[in-house]
XYZ file of C-alpha atoms in Angstrom:
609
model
C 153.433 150.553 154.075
C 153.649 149.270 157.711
C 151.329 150.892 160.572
C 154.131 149.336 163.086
C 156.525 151.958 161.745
C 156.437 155.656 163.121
C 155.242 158.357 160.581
C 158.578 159.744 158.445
C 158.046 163.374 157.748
C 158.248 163.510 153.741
C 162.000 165.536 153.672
C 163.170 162.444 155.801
C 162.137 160.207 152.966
C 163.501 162.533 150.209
C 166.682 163.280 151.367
C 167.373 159.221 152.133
C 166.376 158.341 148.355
C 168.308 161.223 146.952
C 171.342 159.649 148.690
C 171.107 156.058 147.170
C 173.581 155.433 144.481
C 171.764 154.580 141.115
C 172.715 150.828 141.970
C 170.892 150.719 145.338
C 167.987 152.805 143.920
C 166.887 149.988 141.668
C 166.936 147.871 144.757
C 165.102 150.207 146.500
C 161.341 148.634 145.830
C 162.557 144.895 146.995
C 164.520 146.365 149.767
C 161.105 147.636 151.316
C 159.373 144.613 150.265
C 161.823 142.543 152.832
C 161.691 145.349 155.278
C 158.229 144.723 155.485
C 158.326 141.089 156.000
C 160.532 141.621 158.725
C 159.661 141.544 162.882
C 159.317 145.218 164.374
C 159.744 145.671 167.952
C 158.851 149.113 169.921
C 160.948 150.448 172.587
C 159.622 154.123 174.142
C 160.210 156.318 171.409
C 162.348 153.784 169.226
C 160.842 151.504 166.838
C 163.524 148.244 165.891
C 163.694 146.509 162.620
C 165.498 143.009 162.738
C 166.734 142.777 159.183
C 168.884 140.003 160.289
C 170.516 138.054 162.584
C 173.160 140.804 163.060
C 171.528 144.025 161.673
C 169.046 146.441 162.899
C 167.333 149.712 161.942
C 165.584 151.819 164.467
C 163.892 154.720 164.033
C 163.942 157.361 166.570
C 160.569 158.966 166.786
C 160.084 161.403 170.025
C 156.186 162.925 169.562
C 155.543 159.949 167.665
C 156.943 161.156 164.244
C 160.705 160.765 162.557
C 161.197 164.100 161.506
C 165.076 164.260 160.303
C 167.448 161.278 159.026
C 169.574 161.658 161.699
C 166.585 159.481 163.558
C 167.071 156.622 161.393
C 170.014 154.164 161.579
C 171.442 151.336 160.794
C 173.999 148.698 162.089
C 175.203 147.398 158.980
C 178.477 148.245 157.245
C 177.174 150.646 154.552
C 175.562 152.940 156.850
C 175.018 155.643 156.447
C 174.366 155.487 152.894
C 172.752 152.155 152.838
C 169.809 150.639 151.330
C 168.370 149.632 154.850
C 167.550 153.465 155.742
C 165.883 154.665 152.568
C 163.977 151.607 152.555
C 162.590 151.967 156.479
C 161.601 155.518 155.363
C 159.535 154.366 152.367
C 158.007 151.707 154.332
C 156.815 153.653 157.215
C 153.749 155.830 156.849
C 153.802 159.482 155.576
C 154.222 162.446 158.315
C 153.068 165.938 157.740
C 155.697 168.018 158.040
C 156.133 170.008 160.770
C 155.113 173.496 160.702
C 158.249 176.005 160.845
C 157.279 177.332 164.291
C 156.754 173.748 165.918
C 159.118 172.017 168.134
C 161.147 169.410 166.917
C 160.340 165.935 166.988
C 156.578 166.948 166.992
C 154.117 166.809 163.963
C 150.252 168.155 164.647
C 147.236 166.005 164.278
C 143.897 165.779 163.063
C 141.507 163.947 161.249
C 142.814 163.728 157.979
C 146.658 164.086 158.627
C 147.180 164.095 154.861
C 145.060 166.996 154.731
C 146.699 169.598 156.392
C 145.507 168.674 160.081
C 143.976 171.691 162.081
C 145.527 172.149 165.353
C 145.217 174.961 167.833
C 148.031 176.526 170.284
C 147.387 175.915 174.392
C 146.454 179.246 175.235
C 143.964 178.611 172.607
C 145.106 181.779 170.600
C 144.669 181.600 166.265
C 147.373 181.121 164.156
C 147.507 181.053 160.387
C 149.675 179.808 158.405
C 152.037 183.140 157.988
C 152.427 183.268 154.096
C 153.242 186.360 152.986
C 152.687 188.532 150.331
C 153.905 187.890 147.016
C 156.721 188.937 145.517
C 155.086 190.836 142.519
C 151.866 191.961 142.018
C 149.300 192.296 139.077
C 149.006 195.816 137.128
C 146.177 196.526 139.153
C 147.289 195.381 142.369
C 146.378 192.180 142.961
C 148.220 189.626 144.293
C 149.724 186.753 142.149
C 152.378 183.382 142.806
C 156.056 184.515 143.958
C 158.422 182.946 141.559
C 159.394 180.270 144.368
C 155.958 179.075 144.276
C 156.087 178.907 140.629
C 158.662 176.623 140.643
C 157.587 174.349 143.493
C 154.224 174.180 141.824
C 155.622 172.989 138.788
C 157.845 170.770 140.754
C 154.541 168.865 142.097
C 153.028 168.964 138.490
C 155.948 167.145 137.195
C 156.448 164.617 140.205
C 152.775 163.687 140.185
C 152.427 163.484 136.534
C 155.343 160.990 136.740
C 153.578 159.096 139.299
C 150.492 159.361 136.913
C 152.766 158.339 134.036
C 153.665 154.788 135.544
C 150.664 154.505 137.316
C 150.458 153.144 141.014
C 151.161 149.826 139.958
C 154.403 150.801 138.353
C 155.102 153.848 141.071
C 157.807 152.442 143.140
C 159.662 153.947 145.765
C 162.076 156.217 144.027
C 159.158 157.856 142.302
C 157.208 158.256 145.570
C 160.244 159.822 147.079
C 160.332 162.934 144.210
C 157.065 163.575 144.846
C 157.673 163.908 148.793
C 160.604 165.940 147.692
C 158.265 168.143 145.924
C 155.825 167.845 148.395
C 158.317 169.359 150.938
C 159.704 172.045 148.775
C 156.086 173.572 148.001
C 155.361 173.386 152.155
C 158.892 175.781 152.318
C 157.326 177.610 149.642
C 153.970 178.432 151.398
C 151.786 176.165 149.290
C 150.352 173.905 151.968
C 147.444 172.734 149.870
C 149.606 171.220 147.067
C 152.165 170.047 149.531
C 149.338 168.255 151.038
C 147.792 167.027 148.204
C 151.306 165.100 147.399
C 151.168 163.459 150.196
C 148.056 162.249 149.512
C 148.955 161.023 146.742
C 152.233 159.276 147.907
C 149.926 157.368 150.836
C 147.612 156.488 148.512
C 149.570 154.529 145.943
C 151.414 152.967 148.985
C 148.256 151.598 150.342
C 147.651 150.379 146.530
C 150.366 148.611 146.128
C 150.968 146.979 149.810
C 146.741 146.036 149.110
C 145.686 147.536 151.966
C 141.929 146.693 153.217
C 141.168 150.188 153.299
C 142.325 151.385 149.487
C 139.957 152.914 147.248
C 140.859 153.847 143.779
C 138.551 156.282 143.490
C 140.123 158.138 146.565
C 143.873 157.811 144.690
C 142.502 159.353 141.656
C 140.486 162.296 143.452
C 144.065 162.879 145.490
C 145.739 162.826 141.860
C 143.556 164.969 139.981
C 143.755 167.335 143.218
C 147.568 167.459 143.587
C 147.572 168.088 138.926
C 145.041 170.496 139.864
C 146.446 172.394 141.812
C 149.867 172.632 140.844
C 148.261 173.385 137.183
C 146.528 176.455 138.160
C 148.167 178.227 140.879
C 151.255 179.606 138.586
C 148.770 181.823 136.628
C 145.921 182.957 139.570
C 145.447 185.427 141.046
C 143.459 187.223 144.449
C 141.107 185.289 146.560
C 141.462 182.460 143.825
C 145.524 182.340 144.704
C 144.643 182.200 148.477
C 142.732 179.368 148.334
C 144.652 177.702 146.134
C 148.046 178.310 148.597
C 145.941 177.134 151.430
C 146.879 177.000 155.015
C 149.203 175.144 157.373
C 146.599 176.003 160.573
C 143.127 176.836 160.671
C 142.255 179.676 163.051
C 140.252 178.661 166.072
C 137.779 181.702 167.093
C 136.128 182.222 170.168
C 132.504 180.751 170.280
C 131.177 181.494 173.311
C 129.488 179.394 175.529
C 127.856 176.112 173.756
C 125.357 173.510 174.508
C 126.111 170.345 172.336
C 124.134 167.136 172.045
C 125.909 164.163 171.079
C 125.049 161.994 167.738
C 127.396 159.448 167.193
C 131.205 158.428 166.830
C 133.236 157.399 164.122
C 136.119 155.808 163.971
C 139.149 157.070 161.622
C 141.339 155.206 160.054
C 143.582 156.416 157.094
C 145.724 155.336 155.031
C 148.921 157.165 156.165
C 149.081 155.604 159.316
C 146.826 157.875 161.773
C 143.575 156.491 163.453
C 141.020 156.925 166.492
C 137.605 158.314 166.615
C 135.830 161.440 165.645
C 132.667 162.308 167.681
C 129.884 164.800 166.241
C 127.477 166.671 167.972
C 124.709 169.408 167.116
C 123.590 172.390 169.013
C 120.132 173.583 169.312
C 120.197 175.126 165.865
C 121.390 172.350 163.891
C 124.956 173.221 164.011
C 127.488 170.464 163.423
C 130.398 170.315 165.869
C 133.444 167.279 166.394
C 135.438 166.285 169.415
C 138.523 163.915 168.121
C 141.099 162.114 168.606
C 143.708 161.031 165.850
C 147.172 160.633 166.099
C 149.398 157.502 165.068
C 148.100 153.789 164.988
C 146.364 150.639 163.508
C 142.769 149.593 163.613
C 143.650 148.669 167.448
C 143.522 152.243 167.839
C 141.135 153.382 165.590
C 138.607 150.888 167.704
C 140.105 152.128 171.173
C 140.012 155.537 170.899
C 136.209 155.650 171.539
C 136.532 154.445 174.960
C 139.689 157.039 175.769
C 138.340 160.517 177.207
C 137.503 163.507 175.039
C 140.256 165.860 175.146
C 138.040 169.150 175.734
C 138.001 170.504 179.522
C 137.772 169.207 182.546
C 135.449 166.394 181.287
C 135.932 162.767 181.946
C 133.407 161.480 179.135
C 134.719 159.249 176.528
C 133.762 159.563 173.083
C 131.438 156.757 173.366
C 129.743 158.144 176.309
C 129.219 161.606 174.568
C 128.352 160.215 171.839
C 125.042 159.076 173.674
C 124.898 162.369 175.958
C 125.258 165.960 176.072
C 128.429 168.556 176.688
C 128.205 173.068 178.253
C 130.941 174.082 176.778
C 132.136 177.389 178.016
C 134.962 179.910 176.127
C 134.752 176.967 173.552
C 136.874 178.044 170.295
C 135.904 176.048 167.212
C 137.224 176.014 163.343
C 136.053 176.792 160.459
C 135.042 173.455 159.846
C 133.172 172.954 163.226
C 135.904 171.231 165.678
C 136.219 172.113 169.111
C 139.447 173.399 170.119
C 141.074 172.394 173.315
C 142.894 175.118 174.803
C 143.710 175.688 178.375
C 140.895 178.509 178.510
C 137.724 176.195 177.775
C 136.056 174.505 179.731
C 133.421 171.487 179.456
C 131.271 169.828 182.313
C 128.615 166.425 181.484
C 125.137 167.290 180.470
C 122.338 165.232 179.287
C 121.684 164.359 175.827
C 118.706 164.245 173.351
C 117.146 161.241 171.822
C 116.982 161.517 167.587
C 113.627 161.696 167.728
C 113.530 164.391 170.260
C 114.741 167.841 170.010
C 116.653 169.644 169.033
C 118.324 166.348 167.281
C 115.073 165.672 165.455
C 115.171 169.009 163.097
C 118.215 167.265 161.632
C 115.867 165.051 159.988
C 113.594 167.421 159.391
C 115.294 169.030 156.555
C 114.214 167.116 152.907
C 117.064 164.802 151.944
C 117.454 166.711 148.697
C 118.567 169.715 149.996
C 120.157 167.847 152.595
C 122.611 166.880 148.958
C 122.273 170.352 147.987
C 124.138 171.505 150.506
C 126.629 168.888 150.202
C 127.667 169.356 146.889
C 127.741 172.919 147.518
C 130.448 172.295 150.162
C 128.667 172.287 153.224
C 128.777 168.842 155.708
C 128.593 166.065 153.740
C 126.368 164.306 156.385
C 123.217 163.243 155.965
C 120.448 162.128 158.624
C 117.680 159.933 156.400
C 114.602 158.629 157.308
C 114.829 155.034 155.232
C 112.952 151.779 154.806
C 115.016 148.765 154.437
C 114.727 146.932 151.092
C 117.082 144.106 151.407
C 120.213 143.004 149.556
C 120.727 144.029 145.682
C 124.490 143.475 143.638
C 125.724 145.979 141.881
C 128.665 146.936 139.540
C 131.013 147.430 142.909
C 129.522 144.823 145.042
C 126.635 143.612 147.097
C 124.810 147.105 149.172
C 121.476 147.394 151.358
C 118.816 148.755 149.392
C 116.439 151.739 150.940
C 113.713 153.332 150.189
C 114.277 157.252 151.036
C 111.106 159.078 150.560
C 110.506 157.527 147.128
C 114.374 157.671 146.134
C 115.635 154.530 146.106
C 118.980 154.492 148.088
C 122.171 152.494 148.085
C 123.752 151.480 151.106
C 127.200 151.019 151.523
C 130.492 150.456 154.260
C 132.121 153.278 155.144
C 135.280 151.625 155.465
C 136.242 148.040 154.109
C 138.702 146.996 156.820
C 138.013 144.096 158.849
C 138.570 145.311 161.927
C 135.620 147.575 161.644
C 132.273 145.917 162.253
C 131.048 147.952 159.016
C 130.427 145.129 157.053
C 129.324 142.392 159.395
C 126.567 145.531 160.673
C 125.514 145.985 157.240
C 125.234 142.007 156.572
C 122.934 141.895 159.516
C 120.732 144.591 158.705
C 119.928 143.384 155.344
C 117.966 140.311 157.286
C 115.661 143.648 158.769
C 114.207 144.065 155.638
C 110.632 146.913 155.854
C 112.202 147.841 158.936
C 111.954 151.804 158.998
C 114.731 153.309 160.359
C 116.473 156.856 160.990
C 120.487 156.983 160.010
C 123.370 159.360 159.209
C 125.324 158.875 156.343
C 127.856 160.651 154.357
C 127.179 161.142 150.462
C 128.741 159.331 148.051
C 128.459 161.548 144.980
C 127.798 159.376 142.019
C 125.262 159.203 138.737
C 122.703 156.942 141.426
C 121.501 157.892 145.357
C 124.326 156.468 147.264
C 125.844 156.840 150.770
C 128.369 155.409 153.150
C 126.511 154.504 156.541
C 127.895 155.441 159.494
C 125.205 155.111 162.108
C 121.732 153.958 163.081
C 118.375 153.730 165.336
C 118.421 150.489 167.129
C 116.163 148.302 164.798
C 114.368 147.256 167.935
C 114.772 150.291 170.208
C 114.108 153.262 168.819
C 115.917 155.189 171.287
C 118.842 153.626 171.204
C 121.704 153.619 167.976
C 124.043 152.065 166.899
C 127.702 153.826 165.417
C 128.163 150.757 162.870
C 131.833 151.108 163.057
C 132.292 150.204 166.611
C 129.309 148.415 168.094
C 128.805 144.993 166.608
C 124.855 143.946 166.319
C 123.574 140.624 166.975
C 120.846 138.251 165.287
C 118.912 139.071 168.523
C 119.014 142.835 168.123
C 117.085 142.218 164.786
C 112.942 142.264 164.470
C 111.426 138.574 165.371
C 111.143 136.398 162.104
C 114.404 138.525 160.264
C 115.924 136.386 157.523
C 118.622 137.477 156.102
C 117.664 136.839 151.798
C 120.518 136.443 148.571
C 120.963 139.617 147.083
C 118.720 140.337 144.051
C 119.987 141.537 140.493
C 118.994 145.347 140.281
C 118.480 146.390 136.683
C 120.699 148.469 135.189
C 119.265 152.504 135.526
C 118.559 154.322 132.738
C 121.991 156.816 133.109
C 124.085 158.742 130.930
C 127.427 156.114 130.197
C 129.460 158.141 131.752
C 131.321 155.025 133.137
C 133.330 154.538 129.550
C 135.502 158.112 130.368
C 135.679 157.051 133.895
C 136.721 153.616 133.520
C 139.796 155.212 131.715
C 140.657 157.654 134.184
C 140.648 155.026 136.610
C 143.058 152.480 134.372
C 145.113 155.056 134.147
C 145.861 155.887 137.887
C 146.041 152.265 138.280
C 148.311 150.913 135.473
C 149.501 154.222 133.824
C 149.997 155.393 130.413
C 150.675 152.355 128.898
C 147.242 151.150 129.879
C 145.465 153.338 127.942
C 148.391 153.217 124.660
C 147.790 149.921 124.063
C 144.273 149.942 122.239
C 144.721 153.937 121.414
C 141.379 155.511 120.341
C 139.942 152.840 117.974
C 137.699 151.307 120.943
C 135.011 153.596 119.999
C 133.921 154.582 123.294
C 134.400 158.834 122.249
C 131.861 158.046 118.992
C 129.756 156.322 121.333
C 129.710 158.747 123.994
C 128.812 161.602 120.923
C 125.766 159.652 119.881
C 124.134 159.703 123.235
C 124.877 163.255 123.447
C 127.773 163.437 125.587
C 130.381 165.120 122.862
C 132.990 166.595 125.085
C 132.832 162.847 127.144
C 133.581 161.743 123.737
C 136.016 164.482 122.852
C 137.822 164.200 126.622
C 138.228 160.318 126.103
C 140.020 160.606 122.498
C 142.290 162.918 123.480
C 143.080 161.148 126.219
C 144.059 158.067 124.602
C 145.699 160.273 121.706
C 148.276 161.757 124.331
C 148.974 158.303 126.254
C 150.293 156.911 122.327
C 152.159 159.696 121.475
C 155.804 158.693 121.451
C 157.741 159.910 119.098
C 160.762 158.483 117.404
C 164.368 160.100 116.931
C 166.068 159.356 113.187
C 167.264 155.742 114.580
C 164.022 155.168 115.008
C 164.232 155.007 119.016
C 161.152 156.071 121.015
C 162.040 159.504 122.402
C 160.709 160.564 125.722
C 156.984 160.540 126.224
C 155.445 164.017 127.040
C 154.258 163.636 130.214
C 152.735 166.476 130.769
C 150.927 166.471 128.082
C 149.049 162.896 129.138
C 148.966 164.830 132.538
C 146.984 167.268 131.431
C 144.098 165.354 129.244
C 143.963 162.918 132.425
C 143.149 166.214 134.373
C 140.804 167.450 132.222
C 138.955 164.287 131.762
C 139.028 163.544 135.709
C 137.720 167.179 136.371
C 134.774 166.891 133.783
C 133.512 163.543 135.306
C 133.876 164.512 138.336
C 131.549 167.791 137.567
C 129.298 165.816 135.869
C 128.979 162.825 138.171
C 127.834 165.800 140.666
C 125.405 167.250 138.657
C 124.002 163.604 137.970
C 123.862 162.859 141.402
C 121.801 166.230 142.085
C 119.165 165.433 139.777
C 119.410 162.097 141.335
C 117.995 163.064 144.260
C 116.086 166.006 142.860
C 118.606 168.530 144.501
C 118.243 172.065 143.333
C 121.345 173.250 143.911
C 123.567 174.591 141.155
C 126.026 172.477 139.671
C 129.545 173.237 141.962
C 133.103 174.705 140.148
C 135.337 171.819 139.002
C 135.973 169.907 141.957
C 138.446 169.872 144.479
C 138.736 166.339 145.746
C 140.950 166.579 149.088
C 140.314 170.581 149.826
C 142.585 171.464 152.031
C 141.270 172.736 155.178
């Protein structure tokens, strides 16, 4: 996947692919390998690809997005059913597609584009996503799946179960184009959520297989077990349980009044379907969490320059940097359900001074006791958390080297919340290990997990404590540091007394990565399930046999040929064994930090907002 290329909408993508012949779709994956390779120039709206000396693709992409194949072509002499096409389509990020009311040739934005992006009409006025009732109803009323969504759900369960099937490593482009095609159909079907969650999926084993710096497998399989998960239930619910799992194309913006926001930090975003720029967060004077962004198409060049463009709210001439350090009077502000701050042509916004962390109202954000700081995360609230921490130094784990703390007796794993190197993340992090007893106040998100962990995204100046540092964009200095800092090697940790939970999750992470085969090859006779019994984890144990039972069940036909492998069979014990560590991983990390809260519903990894 190439960040040069203009986001394709996914129906683009499908429609290319379904056109190949079955010659040129077995070409397809070393068609975009060269296509990659090649130079890419940008013209306006256009975007050129020189595949050679005599032939060119461009994509059209007015708005910033190619959303029909019309927009792509190609010079050569088999256009318009050539190779060249399909294979710009599959190289170039993934586009949401556009809702049905938009304009064409423009896509919305928003912080997670994958994610079903929140965006908000000029005049400011709500819109929802317009699905209607269903087509039938339950005996006693209630509202159940139209047979169209039926279908496209099952369409999604099949394409991503294929996907699971071969795994990322073996997911090529032909595969990633059904599941777009499925992705699309369940968007004309009204299921946004699973039409989302496909395209999660899609971006995600792109970014695996092209290595991208920013690739996590643990985000791929929480996007797989969310787009299974989905598609698995929806056919058969019913009421408030159907609504959420449809989800919603737009979030509603309501009025909020006037508000009086003090800035905390910025972020910088940077995904891995081709969006980036910078998120800013700021707090009222109760605590509230509110953002101010700016996402649309781009690199890390982007993702780093955003902060210094101006916020996009009002009159206001502040960048994100700036308000990140200062304050905002917001009046007829409209704000979603997950705290942004609309933009429409009714609100206005004027400069006012900030708040130090340790003043308030900033400082009640720290007031609150970290575990029910977690509590509230797991129970779907903001995932941030503002710490008060003492640094430890440098300790290697399983996953890498991370800063240890010391968080009111918990000790606390550090770690970058993004691994690209065009973030200062990891250079910041180096640095502060050498602060080690420093005490220090920071915001992090939780990283739930059997052991206190969290990605850090900002902190106090370790020098000056009213200044801070946002780790992704400001680069510290060996001067910054306390007098005498040494940075030390990292120490060996020993390993924590934990439930082994790591033998079923090791598998359902092999599997997303190499497939079914991964996981046929030694079958059930490693003894991991028997293991897992004995130290009381039985359905672990139960979940992990039957998972490696369904990936070597093939079947042979009277000539003793393997017959097709039931894929939805594996699909399903992946699911179910993805869904039960996922639960549990939560409930370890509650008692991990000695939250209280109850244990949440089997997860949702990439809720759609």
């Amino acid at each position: 996947m190439s960040p040069d290329l203009p986001p394709v909408v996914p129906s683009v993508t499908a429609e290319l692919v379904a056109a190949l012949s079955p010659r040129l779709r077995k070409r397809l994956d070393a068609g975009v390998t060269k296509l990659l390779a090649r130079p890419v120039t940008r013209d306006g709206d256009s975007v050129r690809i020189a595949v050679d000396d005599d032939t060119d693709v461009v994509l059209h992409a007015p708005g910033g997005t190619v959303t029909g194949a019309d927009a792509i072509h190609c010079g050569c002499l088999l256009a318009p059913d050539c190779l060249h096409r399909a294979a710009a389509a599959s190289a170039a990020p993934v586009a949401d597609d556009p809702p049905a009311d938009a304009p064409a040739g423009t896509t919305p934005t928003g912080d997670e584009p994958t994610a079903a992006p929140e965006t908000e009409p000029a005049d400011g006025t709500a819109q929802t996503d317009g699905t209607g009732p269903a087509d039938g109803t339950a005996p006693a009323g209630i509202e159940t799946a139209t047979d169209a969504q039926r279908v496209a759900a099952r369409a999604v369960f099949d394409a991503a179960g294929a996907v699971l099937e071969a795994g990322a490593d073996g997911a090529g482009a032909v595969l990633q184009a059904e599941l777009l095609h499925a992705a699309h159909t369940a968007r004309l079907a009204g299921l946004p959520r699973a039409s989302a969650a496909a395209v999660s999926v899609v971006t995600g084993v792109r970014a695996a297989r092209s290595a991208d710096p920013g690739h996590r497998l643990a985000d791929l399989t929480g996007a797989l077990a969310e787009a299974l998960g989905v598609a698995h239930r929806l056919p058969d619910a019913t009421g408030d349980d159907l609504t959420g799992l449809r989800g919603t194309v737009r979030q509603p913006y309501r009025p909020d009044g006037s508000l009086r926001l003090y800035g905390l930090f910025t972020e910088p975003v940077l995904t891995a379907t081709g969006y980036a720029g910078a998120v800013t967060w700021t707090a009222d004077a109760d605590g509230r969490l509110y953002t101010v962004s700016d996402v649309a198409p781009g690199g890390p060049a982007r993702a780093t320059g955003a902060a210094d463009r101006a916020v996009r709210i009002g009159d206001t001439s502040l960048t994100h940097r700036e308000l990140s350090r200062a304050g905002l009077a917001v009046s007829g502000a409209t704000v979603s359900p997950t705290g942004r701050l609309g933009a429409g042509a009714g609100v206005r916004a004027v400069r006012a001074a900030g708040a130090s962390w340790h003043a308030e109202p900033l400082d009640r954000l720290w007031s609150v006791p970290a575990a029910d700081q977690v509590a509230r995360a797991l129970d779907g609230g903001p995932d941030l958390l503002f710490l008060d921490v003492t640094l430890a130094g440098t300790v290697r784990g399983t996953t890498g080297d991370c800063l240890l703390a010391d968080c009111a007796g918990v000790p606390l794993r550090l770690v970058t919340a993004h691994d690209d190197p065009s973030l200062p993340y990891r250079d910041n992090l180096r640095l502060l290990a050498a602060a080690r007893g420093s005490r220090l106040r920071i915001v992090a998100r939780l990283a739930p997990g059997p052991l206190p962990r969290v990605l850090l995204l900002a902190t106090e100046h370790p020098t000056d404590p009213t200044a801070r540092v946002d780790l992704g964009l400001d680069r510290l200095q060996h001067a910054d540091l306390p007098a005498g800092a040494v940075a030390s090697p990292a120490a060996d940790v020993p390993a924590a007394d934990e439930p082994p939970l790591h033998l079923l999750r090791r598998r359902v992470h092999q599997a997303v990565s190499g497939g079914r085969r991964v996981l046929a090859l030694g079958g059930g006779a490693s003894g991991d399930g028997a293991r897992l019994r004995r130290l009381g984890l039985g359905t672990a144990g139960d979940l992990l046999d039957d998972l490696h039972a369904a990936a070597a069940d093939r079947s042979r036909d009277s000539f003793g040929r393997l017959l097709p492998a039931d894929t939805a069979r594996f699909a399903r014990s992946w699911l179910a064994a993805a869904l039960y560590t996922d639960t549990v991983e939560r409930s370890l990390c509650a008692g991990a930090w000695a939250a209280t809260a109850e244990a949440p519903a089997p997860a949702r990894p990439t809720e759609v907002a």
